[in-house]
Short mmCIF file of C-alpha atoms in Angstrom, two decimals:
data_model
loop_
_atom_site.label_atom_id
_atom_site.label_comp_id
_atom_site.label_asym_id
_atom_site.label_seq_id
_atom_site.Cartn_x
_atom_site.Cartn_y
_atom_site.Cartn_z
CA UNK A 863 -17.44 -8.98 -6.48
CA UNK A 864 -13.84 -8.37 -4.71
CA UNK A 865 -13.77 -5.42 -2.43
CA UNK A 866 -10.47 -3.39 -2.38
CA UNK A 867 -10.74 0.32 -0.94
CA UNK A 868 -14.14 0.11 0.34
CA UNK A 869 -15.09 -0.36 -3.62
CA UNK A 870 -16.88 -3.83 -5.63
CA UNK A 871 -14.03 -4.37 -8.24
CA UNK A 872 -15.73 -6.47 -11.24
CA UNK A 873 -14.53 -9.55 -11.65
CA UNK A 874 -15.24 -10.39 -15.55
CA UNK A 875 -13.02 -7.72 -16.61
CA UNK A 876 -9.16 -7.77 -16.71
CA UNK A 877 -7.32 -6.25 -14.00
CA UNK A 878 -5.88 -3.10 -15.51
CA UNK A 879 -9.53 -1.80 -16.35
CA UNK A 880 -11.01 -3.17 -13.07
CA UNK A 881 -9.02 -1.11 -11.26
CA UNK A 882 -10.30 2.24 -12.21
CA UNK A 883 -13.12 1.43 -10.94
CA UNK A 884 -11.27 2.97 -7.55
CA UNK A 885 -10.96 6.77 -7.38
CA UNK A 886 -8.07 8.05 -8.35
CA UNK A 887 -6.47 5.10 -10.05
CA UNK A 888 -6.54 5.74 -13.68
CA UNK A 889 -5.08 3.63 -16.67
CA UNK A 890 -1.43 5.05 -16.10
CA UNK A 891 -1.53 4.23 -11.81
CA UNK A 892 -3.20 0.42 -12.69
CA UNK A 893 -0.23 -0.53 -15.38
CA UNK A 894 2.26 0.80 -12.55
CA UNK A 895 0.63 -1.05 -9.71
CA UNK A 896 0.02 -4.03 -12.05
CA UNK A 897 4.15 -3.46 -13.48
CA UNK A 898 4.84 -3.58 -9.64
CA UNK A 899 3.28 -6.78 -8.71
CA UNK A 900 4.59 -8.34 -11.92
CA UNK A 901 0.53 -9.27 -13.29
CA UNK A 902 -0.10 -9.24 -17.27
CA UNK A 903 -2.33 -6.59 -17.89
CA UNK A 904 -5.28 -8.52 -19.32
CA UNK A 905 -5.83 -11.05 -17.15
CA UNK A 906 -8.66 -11.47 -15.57
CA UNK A 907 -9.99 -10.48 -11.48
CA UNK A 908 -11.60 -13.96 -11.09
CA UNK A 909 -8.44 -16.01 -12.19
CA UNK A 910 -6.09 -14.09 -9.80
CA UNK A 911 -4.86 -15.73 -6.72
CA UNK A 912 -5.72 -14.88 -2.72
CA UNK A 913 -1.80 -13.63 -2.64
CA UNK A 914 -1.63 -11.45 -5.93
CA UNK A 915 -4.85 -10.06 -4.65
CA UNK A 916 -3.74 -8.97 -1.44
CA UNK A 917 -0.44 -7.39 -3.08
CA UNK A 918 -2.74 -5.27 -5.12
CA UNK A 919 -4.38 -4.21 -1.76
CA UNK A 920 -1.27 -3.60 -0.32
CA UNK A 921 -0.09 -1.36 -3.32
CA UNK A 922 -3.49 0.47 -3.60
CA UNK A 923 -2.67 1.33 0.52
CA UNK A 924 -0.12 3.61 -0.55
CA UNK A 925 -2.11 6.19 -2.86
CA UNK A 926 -4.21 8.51 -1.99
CA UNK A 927 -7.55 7.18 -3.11
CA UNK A 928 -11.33 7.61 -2.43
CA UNK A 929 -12.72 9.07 0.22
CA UNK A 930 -9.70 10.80 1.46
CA UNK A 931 -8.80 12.02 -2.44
CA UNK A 932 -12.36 13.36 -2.82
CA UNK A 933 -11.37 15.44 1.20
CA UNK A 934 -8.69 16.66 0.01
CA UNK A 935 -10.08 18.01 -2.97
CA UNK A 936 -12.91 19.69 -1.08
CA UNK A 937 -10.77 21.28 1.17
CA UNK A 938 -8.12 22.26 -1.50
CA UNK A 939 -11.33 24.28 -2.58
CA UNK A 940 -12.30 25.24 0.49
CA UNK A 941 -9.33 27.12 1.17
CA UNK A 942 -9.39 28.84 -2.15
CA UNK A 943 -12.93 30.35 -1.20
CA UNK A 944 -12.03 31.37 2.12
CA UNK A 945 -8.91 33.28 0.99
CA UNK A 946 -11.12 34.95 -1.36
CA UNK A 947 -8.79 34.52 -4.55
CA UNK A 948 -10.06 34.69 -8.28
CA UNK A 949 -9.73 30.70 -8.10
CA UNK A 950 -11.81 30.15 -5.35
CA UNK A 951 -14.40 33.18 -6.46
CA UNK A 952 -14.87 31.34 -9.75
CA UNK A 953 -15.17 28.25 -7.67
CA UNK A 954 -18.15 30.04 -6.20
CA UNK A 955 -19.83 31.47 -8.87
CA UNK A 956 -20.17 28.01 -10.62
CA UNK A 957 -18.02 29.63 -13.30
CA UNK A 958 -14.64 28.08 -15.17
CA UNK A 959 -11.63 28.21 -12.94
CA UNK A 960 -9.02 27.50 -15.84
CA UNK A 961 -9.57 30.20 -18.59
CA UNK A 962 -12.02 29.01 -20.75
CA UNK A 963 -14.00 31.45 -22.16
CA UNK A 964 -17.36 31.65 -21.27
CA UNK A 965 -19.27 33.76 -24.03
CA UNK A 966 -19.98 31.25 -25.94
CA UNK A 967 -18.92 27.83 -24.27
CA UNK A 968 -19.26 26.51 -20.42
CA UNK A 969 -22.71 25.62 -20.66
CA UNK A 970 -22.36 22.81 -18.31
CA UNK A 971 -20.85 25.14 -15.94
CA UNK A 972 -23.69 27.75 -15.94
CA UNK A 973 -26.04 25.01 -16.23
CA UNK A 974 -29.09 24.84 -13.85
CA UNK A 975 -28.28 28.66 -12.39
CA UNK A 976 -30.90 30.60 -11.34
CA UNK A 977 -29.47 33.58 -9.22
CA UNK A 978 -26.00 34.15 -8.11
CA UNK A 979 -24.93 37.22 -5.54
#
């Protein structure tokens, strides 16, 4: 296993895939970093070189990824809940932020709710 943002990247799997494996790098951020570093898509982790593999590191440096991705989400919600808008109430009533209805769908978002205030 290859570490690269404090995450085990397979190494039987081809490099655009392998890559997602890192949040927030998705299909569409692993063809650009891969575009960037000039690397065909399907080759594979174990038959890249010490240098390609430390570009890729280098590249991955410059997103947002991981630990400090999931922080900033938190606290993007955070703030919505302390300012008290419909966003953030919704946030904290385990309820759908973005519209959906809920009469009939959003089971997985009532899921598992007992009692709410």
């Amino acid at each position: 296993m290859i570490r690269m943002a404090g995450v085990n990247i397979p190494k039987n799997k081809s490099i655009m895939i392998s890559l997602t494996y890192i949040y927030g790098i998705g299909i569409s951020l692993s063809k650009k970093i891969c575009n960037f570093i000039n690397v065909d898509y399907g080759i594979l982790v174990k038959d890249l070189d010490n240098k390609e593999l430390e570009l890729i590191r280098k590249e991955i440096l410059k997103y947002i990824v991981e630990g400090d991705l999931r922080r900033n989400i938190l606290l993007n919600i955070k703030r919505l809940s302390d300012i008290n808008c419909y966003r953030g109430l919704r946030h904290k009533k385990k309820l759908p932020v973005r519209g959906q209805r809920t009469k009939t769908n959003a089971k997985t978002c009532k899921k598992n709710r007992k009692y709410l205030k």
